[in-house]
mmCIF file with all atom_site columns, C-alpha atoms in Angstrom:
data_model
loop_
_atom_site.group_PDB
_atom_site.id
_atom_site.type_symbol
_atom_site.label_atom_id
_atom_site.label_alt_id
_atom_site.label_comp_id
_atom_site.label_asym_id
_atom_site.label_entity_id
_atom_site.label_seq_id
_atom_site.pdbx_PDB_ins_code
_atom_site.Cartn_x
_atom_site.Cartn_y
_atom_site.Cartn_z
_atom_site.occupancy
_atom_site.B_iso_or_equiv
_atom_site.pdbx_formal_charge
_atom_site.auth_seq_id
_atom_site.auth_comp_id
_atom_site.auth_asym_id
_atom_site.auth_atom_id
_atom_site.pdbx_PDB_model_num
ATOM 1   C CA . MET N 1 1   ? -60.011 13.880  11.068  1.00 72.00 ? 1   MET N CA 1
ATOM 2   C CA . ARG N 1 2   ? -57.311 15.896  9.293   1.00 71.00 ? 2   ARG N CA 1
ATOM 3   C CA . THR N 1 3   ? -54.998 15.380  12.242  1.00 74.00 ? 3   THR N CA 1
ATOM 4   C CA . ILE N 1 4   ? -55.445 11.607  12.069  1.00 73.00 ? 4   ILE N CA 1
ATOM 5   C CA . LEU N 1 5   ? -54.873 11.595  8.313   1.00 59.00 ? 5   LEU N CA 1
ATOM 6   C CA . LEU N 1 6   ? -51.754 13.750  8.685   1.00 60.00 ? 6   LEU N CA 1
ATOM 7   C CA . LEU N 1 7   ? -50.470 11.494  11.463  1.00 62.00 ? 7   LEU N CA 1
ATOM 8   C CA . CYS N 1 8   ? -51.017 8.386   9.301   1.00 55.00 ? 8   CYS N CA 1
ATOM 9   C CA . LEU N 1 9   ? -49.148 9.976   6.383   1.00 58.00 ? 9   LEU N CA 1
ATOM 10  C CA . LEU N 1 10  ? -46.229 10.870  8.651   1.00 60.00 ? 10  LEU N CA 1
ATOM 11  C CA . VAL N 1 11  ? -46.061 7.316   9.996   1.00 60.00 ? 11  VAL N CA 1
ATOM 12  C CA . LEU N 1 12  ? -46.135 5.858   6.474   1.00 58.00 ? 12  LEU N CA 1
ATOM 13  C CA . ALA N 1 13  ? -43.443 8.267   5.291   1.00 60.00 ? 13  ALA N CA 1
ATOM 14  C CA . ALA N 1 14  ? -41.222 7.327   8.230   1.00 60.00 ? 14  ALA N CA 1
ATOM 15  C CA . CYS N 1 15  ? -41.621 3.607   7.500   1.00 60.00 ? 15  CYS N CA 1
ATOM 16  C CA . ASN N 1 16  ? -40.452 4.011   3.918   1.00 52.00 ? 16  ASN N CA 1
ATOM 17  C CA . ASP N 1 17  ? -36.924 5.153   4.784   1.00 47.00 ? 17  ASP N CA 1
ATOM 18  C CA . PRO N 1 18  ? -34.832 4.379   1.685   1.00 51.00 ? 18  PRO N CA 1
ATOM 19  C CA . LYS N 1 19  ? -31.408 2.809   2.023   1.00 55.00 ? 19  LYS N CA 1
ATOM 20  C CA . PRO N 1 20  ? -28.770 5.540   1.821   1.00 62.00 ? 20  PRO N CA 1
ATOM 21  C CA . LYS N 1 21  ? -26.695 5.461   -1.348  1.00 79.00 ? 21  LYS N CA 1
ATOM 22  C CA . SER N 1 22  ? -23.023 4.666   -0.933  1.00 87.00 ? 22  SER N CA 1
ATOM 23  C CA . ASP N 1 23  ? -20.503 7.457   -1.519  1.00 93.00 ? 23  ASP N CA 1
ATOM 24  C CA . ILE N 1 24  ? -18.132 5.034   -3.261  1.00 95.00 ? 24  ILE N CA 1
ATOM 25  C CA . THR N 1 25  ? -17.399 5.972   -6.882  1.00 96.00 ? 25  THR N CA 1
ATOM 26  C CA . ASP N 1 26  ? -14.577 3.538   -7.772  1.00 96.00 ? 26  ASP N CA 1
ATOM 27  C CA . ILE N 1 27  ? -13.141 0.317   -6.372  1.00 94.00 ? 27  ILE N CA 1
ATOM 28  C CA . GLU N 1 28  ? -9.705  -0.947  -7.357  1.00 92.00 ? 28  GLU N CA 1
ATOM 29  C CA . LEU N 1 29  ? -7.997  -4.197  -6.453  1.00 87.00 ? 29  LEU N CA 1
ATOM 30  C CA . VAL N 1 30  ? -4.220  -4.295  -6.694  1.00 85.00 ? 30  VAL N CA 1
ATOM 31  C CA . VAL N 1 31  ? -2.153  -7.408  -6.088  1.00 77.00 ? 31  VAL N CA 1
ATOM 32  C CA . ASN N 1 32  ? 1.461   -6.315  -5.755  1.00 69.00 ? 32  ASN N CA 1
ATOM 33  C CA . ASN N 1 33  ? 4.338   -8.558  -6.692  1.00 59.00 ? 33  ASN N CA 1
ATOM 34  C CA . SER N 1 34  ? 6.325   -10.382 -4.069  1.00 57.00 ? 34  SER N CA 1
ATOM 35  C CA . LEU N 1 35  ? 9.985   -11.186 -4.596  1.00 52.00 ? 35  LEU N CA 1
ATOM 36  C CA . GLY N 1 36  ? 9.056   -14.508 -6.180  1.00 52.00 ? 36  GLY N CA 1
ATOM 37  C CA . PRO N 1 37  ? 7.450   -15.363 -9.546  1.00 50.00 ? 37  PRO N CA 1
ATOM 38  C CA . THR N 1 38  ? 3.942   -14.036 -8.912  1.00 53.00 ? 38  THR N CA 1
ATOM 39  C CA . GLU N 1 39  ? 1.687   -12.003 -11.135 1.00 59.00 ? 39  GLU N CA 1
ATOM 40  C CA . ILE N 1 40  ? 0.402   -8.484  -10.729 1.00 62.00 ? 40  ILE N CA 1
ATOM 41  C CA . THR N 1 41  ? -3.332  -7.989  -10.944 1.00 74.00 ? 41  THR N CA 1
ATOM 42  C CA . GLU N 1 42  ? -5.248  -4.763  -11.297 1.00 85.00 ? 42  GLU N CA 1
ATOM 43  C CA . ILE N 1 43  ? -9.019  -4.483  -11.380 1.00 88.00 ? 43  ILE N CA 1
ATOM 44  C CA . LYS N 1 44  ? -10.933 -1.217  -11.496 1.00 92.00 ? 44  LYS N CA 1
ATOM 45  C CA . ILE N 1 45  ? -14.711 -0.969  -11.237 1.00 94.00 ? 45  ILE N CA 1
ATOM 46  C CA . ASP N 1 46  ? -16.639 2.300   -11.244 1.00 95.00 ? 46  ASP N CA 1
ATOM 47  C CA . SER N 1 47  ? -20.159 3.318   -10.263 1.00 95.00 ? 47  SER N CA 1
ATOM 48  C CA . ALA N 1 48  ? -21.175 3.380   -13.943 1.00 94.00 ? 48  ALA N CA 1
ATOM 49  C CA . LEU N 1 49  ? -20.520 -0.410  -13.805 1.00 92.00 ? 49  LEU N CA 1
ATOM 50  C CA . ASN N 1 50  ? -17.443 -0.216  -16.053 1.00 92.00 ? 50  ASN N CA 1
ATOM 51  C CA . TYR N 1 51  ? -14.913 -2.949  -15.384 1.00 89.00 ? 51  TYR N CA 1
ATOM 52  C CA . ASN N 1 52  ? -11.247 -2.949  -16.393 1.00 89.00 ? 52  ASN N CA 1
ATOM 53  C CA . PHE N 1 53  ? -8.832  -5.785  -15.713 1.00 83.00 ? 53  PHE N CA 1
ATOM 54  C CA . TYR N 1 54  ? -5.166  -6.473  -16.260 1.00 80.00 ? 54  TYR N CA 1
ATOM 55  C CA . GLY N 1 55  ? -3.015  -9.347  -15.062 1.00 74.00 ? 55  GLY N CA 1
ATOM 56  C CA . GLY N 1 56  ? -3.752  -12.816 -13.815 1.00 59.00 ? 56  GLY N CA 1
ATOM 57  C CA . TRP N 1 57  ? -5.514  -14.251 -10.801 1.00 49.00 ? 57  TRP N CA 1
ATOM 58  C CA . ALA N 1 58  ? -5.915  -17.654 -9.196  1.00 46.00 ? 58  ALA N CA 1
ATOM 59  C CA . THR N 1 59  ? -7.332  -18.283 -5.745  1.00 44.00 ? 59  THR N CA 1
ATOM 60  C CA . ASP N 1 60  ? -8.147  -21.291 -3.660  1.00 43.00 ? 60  ASP N CA 1
ATOM 61  C CA . LYS N 1 61  ? -11.815 -20.423 -4.202  1.00 47.00 ? 61  LYS N CA 1
ATOM 62  C CA . THR N 1 62  ? -11.694 -20.716 -7.991  1.00 48.00 ? 62  THR N CA 1
ATOM 63  C CA . SER N 1 63  ? -9.556  -22.675 -10.403 1.00 49.00 ? 63  SER N CA 1
ATOM 64  C CA . ARG N 1 64  ? -9.970  -20.042 -13.103 1.00 50.00 ? 64  ARG N CA 1
ATOM 65  C CA . VAL N 1 65  ? -6.827  -18.158 -14.118 1.00 53.00 ? 65  VAL N CA 1
ATOM 66  C CA . VAL N 1 66  ? -7.170  -15.081 -16.298 1.00 55.00 ? 66  VAL N CA 1
ATOM 67  C CA . ASN N 1 67  ? -4.194  -13.583 -18.128 1.00 61.00 ? 67  ASN N CA 1
ATOM 68  C CA . GLY N 1 68  ? -3.990  -10.431 -20.225 1.00 68.00 ? 68  GLY N CA 1
ATOM 69  C CA . GLY N 1 69  ? -6.465  -7.604  -19.996 1.00 75.00 ? 69  GLY N CA 1
ATOM 70  C CA . GLY N 1 70  ? -10.134 -7.061  -20.415 1.00 78.00 ? 70  GLY N CA 1
ATOM 71  C CA . SER N 1 71  ? -12.969 -4.642  -20.037 1.00 84.00 ? 71  SER N CA 1
ATOM 72  C CA . GLY N 1 72  ? -16.692 -4.895  -19.757 1.00 85.00 ? 72  GLY N CA 1
ATOM 73  C CA . LYS N 1 73  ? -19.655 -4.258  -17.516 1.00 86.00 ? 73  LYS N CA 1
ATOM 74  C CA . ILE N 1 74  ? -20.766 -5.721  -14.221 1.00 86.00 ? 74  ILE N CA 1
ATOM 75  C CA . SER N 1 75  ? -24.294 -5.897  -12.871 1.00 87.00 ? 75  SER N CA 1
ATOM 76  C CA . ARG N 1 76  ? -25.816 -3.278  -10.587 1.00 91.00 ? 76  ARG N CA 1
ATOM 77  C CA . VAL N 1 77  ? -26.399 -6.078  -8.057  1.00 90.00 ? 77  VAL N CA 1
ATOM 78  C CA . LEU N 1 78  ? -22.677 -6.891  -7.932  1.00 88.00 ? 78  LEU N CA 1
ATOM 79  C CA . TRP N 1 79  ? -21.734 -3.200  -7.568  1.00 92.00 ? 79  TRP N CA 1
ATOM 80  C CA . ASP N 1 80  ? -24.278 -2.750  -4.763  1.00 93.00 ? 80  ASP N CA 1
ATOM 81  C CA . THR N 1 81  ? -22.991 -5.892  -3.032  1.00 90.00 ? 81  THR N CA 1
ATOM 82  C CA . LEU N 1 82  ? -19.381 -4.692  -3.139  1.00 90.00 ? 82  LEU N CA 1
ATOM 83  C CA . THR N 1 83  ? -20.172 -1.176  -1.926  1.00 93.00 ? 83  THR N CA 1
ATOM 84  C CA . THR N 1 84  ? -22.475 -2.470  0.812   1.00 92.00 ? 84  THR N CA 1
ATOM 85  C CA . ARG N 1 85  ? -19.768 -4.826  2.091   1.00 88.00 ? 85  ARG N CA 1
ATOM 86  C CA . LEU N 1 86  ? -17.229 -1.991  2.137   1.00 90.00 ? 86  LEU N CA 1
ATOM 87  C CA . ASP N 1 87  ? -19.697 0.297   3.918   1.00 90.00 ? 87  ASP N CA 1
ATOM 88  C CA . GLN N 1 88  ? -20.389 -2.440  6.495   1.00 87.00 ? 88  GLN N CA 1
ATOM 89  C CA . ILE N 1 89  ? -16.718 -2.670  7.487   1.00 84.00 ? 89  ILE N CA 1
ATOM 90  C CA . ASP N 1 90  ? -16.631 1.136   7.846   1.00 84.00 ? 90  ASP N CA 1
ATOM 91  C CA . TYR N 1 91  ? -13.726 1.469   5.414   1.00 82.00 ? 91  TYR N CA 1
ATOM 92  C CA . GLU N 1 92  ? -13.286 5.189   6.171   1.00 83.00 ? 92  GLU N CA 1
ATOM 93  C CA . LYS N 1 93  ? -12.324 4.546   9.792   1.00 80.00 ? 93  LYS N CA 1
ATOM 94  C CA . LEU N 1 94  ? -10.237 1.363   9.671   1.00 73.00 ? 94  LEU N CA 1
ATOM 95  C CA . LYS N 1 95  ? -6.909  1.415   11.460  1.00 69.00 ? 95  LYS N CA 1
ATOM 96  C CA . ARG N 1 96  ? -4.071  1.202   8.940   1.00 65.00 ? 96  ARG N CA 1
ATOM 97  C CA . SER N 1 97  ? -0.743  -0.561  9.295   1.00 64.00 ? 97  SER N CA 1
ATOM 98  C CA . ASN N 1 98  ? 2.358   1.318   8.214   1.00 60.00 ? 98  ASN N CA 1
ATOM 99  C CA . GLY N 1 99  ? 4.573   -1.641  7.372   1.00 57.00 ? 99  GLY N CA 1
ATOM 100 C CA . THR N 1 100 ? 4.829   -3.905  4.388   1.00 55.00 ? 100 THR N CA 1
ATOM 101 C CA . THR N 1 101 ? 5.241   -7.648  4.276   1.00 53.00 ? 101 THR N CA 1
ATOM 102 C CA . ALA N 1 102 ? 8.734   -8.877  3.422   1.00 51.00 ? 102 ALA N CA 1
ATOM 103 C CA . ASP N 1 103 ? 8.295   -11.488 0.685   1.00 49.00 ? 103 ASP N CA 1
ATOM 104 C CA . ALA N 1 104 ? 4.592   -11.884 0.195   1.00 53.00 ? 104 ALA N CA 1
ATOM 105 C CA . GLN N 1 105 ? 2.004   -10.540 -2.158  1.00 62.00 ? 105 GLN N CA 1
ATOM 106 C CA . GLU N 1 106 ? 0.178   -7.531  -0.833  1.00 74.00 ? 106 GLU N CA 1
ATOM 107 C CA . LEU N 1 107 ? -3.528  -7.326  -1.465  1.00 79.00 ? 107 LEU N CA 1
ATOM 108 C CA . GLU N 1 108 ? -4.894  -3.807  -1.527  1.00 85.00 ? 108 GLU N CA 1
ATOM 109 C CA . ILE N 1 109 ? -8.316  -2.385  -2.247  1.00 88.00 ? 109 ILE N CA 1
ATOM 110 C CA . ILE N 1 110 ? -8.386  1.280   -3.169  1.00 91.00 ? 110 ILE N CA 1
ATOM 111 C CA . VAL N 1 111 ? -11.734 2.940   -2.467  1.00 93.00 ? 111 VAL N CA 1
ATOM 112 C CA . HIS N 1 112 ? -12.574 6.274   -4.120  1.00 95.00 ? 112 HIS N CA 1
ATOM 113 C CA . TYR N 1 113 ? -15.298 8.316   -2.410  1.00 95.00 ? 113 TYR N CA 1
ATOM 114 C CA . LYS N 1 114 ? -16.174 11.996  -1.819  1.00 92.00 ? 114 LYS N CA 1
ATOM 115 C CA . ASN N 1 115 ? -13.004 13.129  -3.653  1.00 93.00 ? 115 ASN N CA 1
ATOM 116 C CA . ARG N 1 116 ? -10.964 11.020  -1.226  1.00 94.00 ? 116 ARG N CA 1
ATOM 117 C CA . ILE N 1 117 ? -9.059  7.760   -1.539  1.00 93.00 ? 117 ILE N CA 1
ATOM 118 C CA . GLU N 1 118 ? -8.622  5.008   1.075   1.00 90.00 ? 118 GLU N CA 1
ATOM 119 C CA . HIS N 1 119 ? -6.032  2.248   0.698   1.00 88.00 ? 119 HIS N CA 1
ATOM 120 C CA . LEU N 1 120 ? -7.127  -0.946  2.477   1.00 86.00 ? 120 LEU N CA 1
ATOM 121 C CA . LYS N 1 121 ? -4.629  -3.757  2.887   1.00 84.00 ? 121 LYS N CA 1
ATOM 122 C CA . ALA N 1 122 ? -5.790  -7.297  3.609   1.00 78.00 ? 122 ALA N CA 1
ATOM 123 C CA . GLU N 1 123 ? -3.991  -7.403  6.955   1.00 76.00 ? 123 GLU N CA 1
ATOM 124 C CA . ASP N 1 124 ? -5.851  -4.262  8.101   1.00 75.00 ? 124 ASP N CA 1
ATOM 125 C CA . LEU N 1 125 ? -9.340  -5.703  7.662   1.00 75.00 ? 125 LEU N CA 1
ATOM 126 C CA . PRO N 1 126 ? -11.259 -7.125  10.620  1.00 74.00 ? 126 PRO N CA 1
ATOM 127 C CA . GLY N 1 127 ? -12.225 -10.808 10.857  1.00 72.00 ? 127 GLY N CA 1
ATOM 128 C CA . ASN N 1 128 ? -13.565 -12.337 7.668   1.00 66.00 ? 128 ASN N CA 1
ATOM 129 C CA . ALA N 1 129 ? -13.978 -8.921  6.011   1.00 72.00 ? 129 ALA N CA 1
ATOM 130 C CA . SER N 1 130 ? -10.931 -9.803  3.927   1.00 70.00 ? 130 SER N CA 1
ATOM 131 C CA . ASN N 1 131 ? -13.317 -11.890 1.794   1.00 78.00 ? 131 ASN N CA 1
ATOM 132 C CA . ILE N 1 132 ? -14.095 -8.606  0.012   1.00 78.00 ? 132 ILE N CA 1
ATOM 133 C CA . PHE N 1 133 ? -10.783 -9.137  -1.826  1.00 76.00 ? 133 PHE N CA 1
ATOM 134 C CA . TYR N 1 134 ? -12.069 -12.428 -3.244  1.00 75.00 ? 134 TYR N CA 1
ATOM 135 C CA . ASP N 1 135 ? -15.395 -10.818 -4.138  1.00 79.00 ? 135 ASP N CA 1
ATOM 136 C CA . VAL N 1 136 ? -13.641 -8.165  -6.217  1.00 80.00 ? 136 VAL N CA 1
ATOM 137 C CA . ALA N 1 137 ? -11.086 -10.594 -7.681  1.00 73.00 ? 137 ALA N CA 1
ATOM 138 C CA . ASN N 1 138 ? -13.751 -13.098 -8.717  1.00 74.00 ? 138 ASN N CA 1
ATOM 139 C CA . SER N 1 139 ? -16.019 -10.397 -10.171 1.00 74.00 ? 139 SER N CA 1
ATOM 140 C CA . TYR N 1 140 ? -14.394 -11.158 -13.536 1.00 66.00 ? 140 TYR N CA 1
ATOM 141 C CA . ILE N 1 141 ? -16.340 -14.416 -13.634 1.00 67.00 ? 141 ILE N CA 1
ATOM 142 C CA . THR N 1 142 ? -19.766 -12.804 -13.239 1.00 65.00 ? 142 THR N CA 1
ATOM 143 C CA . GLY N 1 143 ? -19.213 -9.816  -15.549 1.00 61.00 ? 143 GLY N CA 1
ATOM 144 C CA . LYS N 1 144 ? -19.572 -9.714  -19.303 1.00 62.00 ? 144 LYS N CA 1
ATOM 145 C CA . MET N 1 145 ? -15.967 -9.127  -20.336 1.00 62.00 ? 145 MET N CA 1
ATOM 146 C CA . GLN N 1 146 ? -14.214 -8.694  -23.644 1.00 59.00 ? 146 GLN N CA 1
ATOM 147 C CA . ASN N 1 147 ? -10.532 -9.584  -23.730 1.00 56.00 ? 147 ASN N CA 1
ATOM 148 C CA . VAL N 1 148 ? -8.108  -6.868  -24.722 1.00 53.00 ? 148 VAL N CA 1
ATOM 149 C CA . LYS N 1 149 ? -4.525  -7.790  -25.634 1.00 48.00 ? 149 LYS N CA 1
#
């Protein structure tokens, strides 16, 4: 009887395998200037859900343009979504390009984890994984931000 009870407890414990926590501590989005009249954008989000923004952003997926700076908080759900998407593309092992684009904006996500930093450029991401850039850029819309001038 004890053996059966112990076996049942082991099976139940094995079924309740929690999702491993991401090692990501900070996510930054940097949009570097091209040679033309484009804006620089910087967004930094940390695991404490703090959000800092500077610059301006407009994409084909949103008509909202934000200028200046701001800070605020994002939701735990948004943070978990961003870190899960980065973990799914295996950001630690992506092949990196060494070149830069001539006259085009460069989109870069900087991932801080385990006292390391990975720089991910849009052109290095596989398939539609580059949508992570839009997820981070549009996070301003879902967060509770206060403008800072």
